[in-house]
XYZ file of C-alpha atoms in Angstrom:
318
model
C -44.690 -29.378 47.421
C -42.119 -29.707 50.241
C -39.899 -32.725 50.858
C -41.773 -34.152 53.883
C -44.994 -34.170 51.886
C -43.239 -35.952 49.012
C -41.857 -38.559 51.378
C -45.283 -39.124 52.873
C -46.865 -39.566 49.447
C -44.109 -41.961 48.334
C -44.358 -44.039 51.528
C -46.878 -46.596 50.153
C -44.152 -47.906 47.806
C -42.239 -49.226 50.826
C -38.558 -49.900 50.278
C -38.622 -49.635 46.505
C -36.173 -46.777 45.987
C -36.688 -46.730 42.228
C -40.456 -46.327 42.440
C -40.112 -43.632 45.077
C -37.657 -41.748 42.896
C -39.895 -42.013 39.827
C -42.964 -40.904 41.747
C -41.128 -37.956 43.269
C -39.838 -36.927 39.849
C -43.385 -37.193 38.449
C -44.704 -34.844 41.120
C -41.911 -32.317 40.697
C -42.073 -32.272 36.888
C -45.708 -33.089 36.245
C -46.206 -30.250 33.754
C -43.264 -31.430 31.672
C -44.731 -34.918 31.570
C -48.112 -33.518 30.574
C -46.452 -31.649 27.686
C -44.748 -34.884 26.656
C -48.022 -36.836 26.362
C -48.902 -35.677 22.767
C -45.430 -36.643 21.527
C -45.636 -40.074 23.152
C -49.122 -40.644 21.727
C -47.963 -39.575 18.246
C -45.052 -42.023 18.193
C -47.128 -44.783 19.749
C -49.912 -44.453 17.166
C -47.953 -43.656 14.006
C -44.598 -45.362 14.631
C -44.914 -48.252 17.069
C -48.446 -49.514 16.429
C -47.828 -49.951 12.650
C -44.848 -52.197 13.451
C -47.406 -54.977 13.902
C -47.870 -54.880 10.127
C -44.241 -55.896 9.572
C -45.358 -59.516 9.869
C -46.800 -59.117 6.357
C -43.227 -59.518 5.057
C -43.341 -63.173 6.163
C -46.820 -63.922 4.823
C -48.581 -64.186 1.463
C -50.777 -61.268 2.449
C -54.300 -60.999 1.120
C -56.623 -58.141 2.186
C -59.538 -60.587 2.046
C -57.915 -62.913 4.598
C -56.298 -60.283 6.776
C -52.871 -60.316 8.344
C -53.320 -63.231 10.750
C -55.229 -65.494 8.348
C -52.824 -65.034 5.432
C -50.532 -67.954 4.617
C -47.094 -67.985 6.241
C -44.280 -68.059 3.643
C -41.232 -67.334 5.798
C -38.347 -65.614 4.018
C -39.689 -66.178 0.503
C -40.169 -62.473 -0.245
C -36.709 -61.614 1.055
C -35.121 -64.293 -1.108
C -37.023 -62.991 -4.118
C -35.786 -59.465 -3.437
C -32.154 -60.489 -2.917
C -32.118 -62.559 -6.099
C -33.668 -59.954 -8.377
C -31.692 -57.724 -10.729
C -33.078 -54.617 -9.021
C -31.540 -55.418 -5.626
C -27.998 -54.289 -6.389
C -29.165 -51.370 -8.502
C -31.422 -49.781 -5.903
C -28.991 -50.566 -3.069
C -26.164 -48.915 -4.985
C -28.272 -45.857 -5.835
C -29.493 -45.492 -2.246
C -26.004 -45.774 -0.763
C -24.434 -43.389 -3.287
C -27.100 -40.698 -2.875
C -26.863 -41.039 0.919
C -23.060 -40.811 0.863
C -23.142 -37.759 -1.397
C -25.637 -36.139 0.967
C -23.424 -36.968 3.935
C -20.309 -35.575 2.248
C -21.781 -32.405 0.754
C -25.069 -31.627 2.494
C -24.142 -32.402 6.107
C -21.068 -30.094 6.507
C -22.540 -27.038 4.760
C -25.091 -26.093 7.479
C -22.209 -26.187 9.980
C -20.174 -23.867 7.767
C -23.153 -21.537 7.294
C -23.756 -21.382 11.055
C -20.087 -20.553 11.668
C -20.172 -17.813 9.034
C -23.397 -16.317 10.404
C -21.931 -16.410 13.900
C -18.974 -14.302 12.751
C -21.179 -11.597 11.220
C -21.482 -8.525 13.417
C -24.283 -6.781 11.535
C -27.591 -8.014 12.964
C -29.524 -6.761 9.934
C -27.310 -8.655 7.493
C -27.394 -11.737 9.708
C -31.216 -11.764 9.806
C -31.399 -11.218 6.046
C -29.104 -14.189 5.377
C -31.010 -16.402 7.790
C -34.369 -15.483 6.240
C -33.170 -16.122 2.691
C -31.649 -19.479 3.566
C -34.647 -20.621 5.639
C -37.284 -19.811 3.019
C -36.750 -22.752 0.611
C -37.411 -25.237 3.415
C -41.001 -24.024 3.754
C -41.752 -24.452 0.057
C -43.784 -27.551 -0.757
C -41.810 -30.471 -2.193
C -44.051 -30.612 -5.251
C -43.395 -26.908 -5.895
C -39.652 -27.502 -5.495
C -39.862 -30.367 -7.985
C -41.770 -28.138 -10.416
C -39.105 -25.424 -10.138
C -36.357 -27.971 -10.772
C -38.190 -29.348 -13.805
C -38.669 -25.853 -15.249
C -35.071 -24.776 -14.644
C -33.560 -28.003 -15.997
C -35.990 -28.451 -18.889
C -35.056 -27.958 -22.514
C -35.882 -24.234 -22.225
C -34.756 -23.810 -18.607
C -32.199 -21.333 -17.319
C -29.886 -23.960 -15.815
C -30.114 -26.090 -18.940
C -29.196 -23.072 -21.066
C -26.003 -22.643 -19.045
C -25.333 -26.380 -19.256
C -25.788 -26.264 -23.040
C -23.289 -23.402 -23.227
C -20.655 -25.712 -21.732
C -21.385 -28.604 -24.069
C -24.819 -29.956 -23.157
C -27.130 -31.273 -25.860
C -30.041 -29.000 -24.894
C -32.469 -31.768 -23.922
C -33.999 -31.877 -20.455
C -31.302 -32.520 -17.885
C -33.603 -34.916 -16.018
C -33.487 -37.220 -19.036
C -29.785 -37.882 -18.413
C -29.141 -40.572 -15.762
C -25.684 -39.190 -14.946
C -27.121 -35.781 -14.020
C -29.878 -36.928 -11.700
C -27.751 -37.330 -8.571
C -26.019 -33.928 -8.824
C -29.385 -32.229 -9.413
C -30.955 -34.017 -6.458
C -28.060 -33.274 -4.061
C -27.869 -29.618 -5.111
C -31.608 -29.164 -4.607
C -31.393 -30.796 -1.169
C -28.595 -28.422 -0.158
C -30.485 -25.379 -1.429
C -33.679 -26.418 0.326
C -32.294 -27.512 3.717
C -29.028 -25.698 4.414
C -30.645 -22.784 6.247
C -33.069 -24.863 8.269
C -30.435 -27.397 9.355
C -28.110 -24.592 10.469
C -30.596 -23.517 13.178
C -29.554 -26.219 15.639
C -25.887 -25.306 15.208
C -26.665 -21.631 15.779
C -28.501 -22.644 18.949
C -25.474 -24.661 20.066
C -23.206 -21.677 19.411
C -25.160 -19.566 21.880
C -24.263 -22.014 24.641
C -20.507 -21.498 24.314
C -19.010 -19.611 27.267
C -17.946 -16.149 26.063
C -15.085 -16.137 28.543
C -13.349 -18.707 26.361
C -13.272 -16.198 23.510
C -11.931 -13.513 25.822
C -9.185 -15.850 27.012
C -8.313 -16.738 23.418
C -8.128 -13.063 22.436
C -5.863 -12.333 25.391
C -3.570 -15.101 24.144
C -3.428 -13.384 20.751
C -5.670 -15.795 18.844
C -7.116 -14.482 15.593
C -10.811 -14.902 14.772
C -9.960 -17.907 12.620
C -8.076 -19.562 15.480
C -10.908 -18.724 17.869
C -13.278 -20.481 15.514
C -10.994 -23.506 15.274
C -10.045 -23.845 18.961
C -13.168 -22.504 20.702
C -16.221 -22.520 18.427
C -15.809 -25.912 16.761
C -14.991 -27.793 19.992
C -17.997 -26.100 21.581
C -20.438 -27.517 19.037
C -18.662 -30.845 18.498
C -21.133 -32.792 20.703
C -24.031 -31.465 18.628
C -22.243 -32.333 15.387
C -21.506 -35.872 16.594
C -25.094 -36.549 17.683
C -26.530 -35.279 14.405
C -23.933 -37.262 12.460
C -24.955 -40.461 14.260
C -28.607 -39.782 13.465
C -27.745 -39.051 9.830
C -25.783 -42.294 9.499
C -28.646 -44.217 11.100
C -30.988 -42.710 8.521
C -28.757 -43.201 5.497
C -30.968 -45.573 3.535
C -34.107 -43.497 4.089
C -33.596 -41.306 1.064
C -36.668 -39.088 0.736
C -38.775 -40.690 -1.945
C -41.174 -37.756 -2.474
C -38.770 -35.629 -4.472
C -37.273 -38.629 -6.255
C -40.696 -39.859 -7.372
C -41.541 -36.371 -8.623
C -38.279 -36.038 -10.560
C -37.305 -39.456 -11.861
C -38.603 -41.317 -14.904
C -37.915 -44.703 -16.538
C -34.933 -43.200 -18.361
C -33.210 -42.351 -15.065
C -34.153 -45.446 -13.037
C -30.575 -46.621 -13.513
C -29.243 -43.924 -11.156
C -32.382 -42.538 -9.497
C -34.337 -45.560 -8.303
C -33.804 -46.054 -4.544
C -35.254 -48.413 -1.939
C -38.085 -46.096 -0.896
C -39.211 -45.413 -4.473
C -38.975 -49.141 -5.263
C -41.188 -49.918 -2.244
C -43.660 -47.268 -3.416
C -43.957 -48.789 -6.880
C -44.193 -52.356 -5.661
C -46.609 -51.678 -2.816
C -48.941 -48.988 -4.097
C -48.760 -49.359 -7.867
C -48.285 -53.115 -8.285
C -50.082 -54.177 -5.066
C -47.238 -56.503 -4.001
C -47.800 -55.818 -0.316
C -45.730 -58.655 1.137
C -42.832 -58.013 -1.210
C -42.741 -54.265 -0.556
C -43.017 -54.837 3.214
C -40.059 -57.212 3.068
C -38.004 -54.591 1.239
C -39.001 -51.905 3.728
C -38.166 -54.177 6.680
C -34.756 -54.921 5.182
C -34.201 -51.166 4.874
C -35.134 -50.599 8.536
C -32.844 -53.376 9.780
C -29.875 -51.958 7.872
C -30.588 -48.468 9.230
C -30.740 -49.804 12.785
C -27.438 -51.618 12.259
C -25.804 -48.464 10.943
C -27.148 -46.431 13.871
C -25.823 -48.861 16.486
C -22.466 -49.144 14.701
C -22.039 -45.374 14.374
C -22.937 -44.874 18.030
C -20.454 -47.584 19.102
C -17.649 -46.041 17.047
C -18.220 -42.512 18.338
C -18.413 -43.792 21.912
C -15.046 -45.498 21.466
C -13.253 -42.535 19.862
C -14.915 -39.707 21.800
C -17.081 -39.017 24.820
C -20.156 -38.195 22.740
C -22.830 -40.742 21.834
C -26.576 -41.277 21.906
C -26.339 -43.893 24.631
């Protein structure tokens, strides 16, 4: 559609420049907006609509009465959660597992992408990518079963651990070993998949920068340090902000499949605590209060991380 036609169509909006601009953009990019509709509907139905249920945290919820008819109790459930013995334990476990993931799991996909980018053999590069991607597509319950078999009393990993002084019992019975096992399994399962976005960012780096660096006598290591890393820094910063904003959302599926009462001391996190309280003990208001507390802390971390990165660099989410 030509510009005069667009102006004629936008004329009914009068002097409202913003509405004219939005309408013109809608006409020019209508197919992109149509493609966006399923995503918007998904988030509206499964992410924003359920937020109405957060009011349960402030009520003595009863399924017979419903959300609106249930008695209002204010911050009673929050006070009960903050005063319980489990509060500091699950908060500590959640923070420690998240920090370990941030320190060990987050940098490794970047390193893998840099290493793959330096490989000249396309066959070897594809083989490495395929092998590192495969664990991500394995079901979590299958992954948990593999971990249980390998770390069991007769498992291969446990046999090696026993050789270096282990007692031979299942490694998942030892609270001090749960976190290393969980972090290692997360790295093994996700390192290849999470490297994809960095590999995509690497393709956007101007090749003339490498040519200029080679003309200046830079080695491949210096090219990586002065050209490649700065080229993907914006991507790294954005993903780091998102990771920080998601720190307390430790995936409960694998933890629930791996932990047991003997390892609650180091394995029980906020999400698994909410699962037990809400679905097993039917404490709906209490578990909703815990989940809402978790969401508020994550939002605070996200805003703080974005503010810090905006102050120290030019990269941020907003």
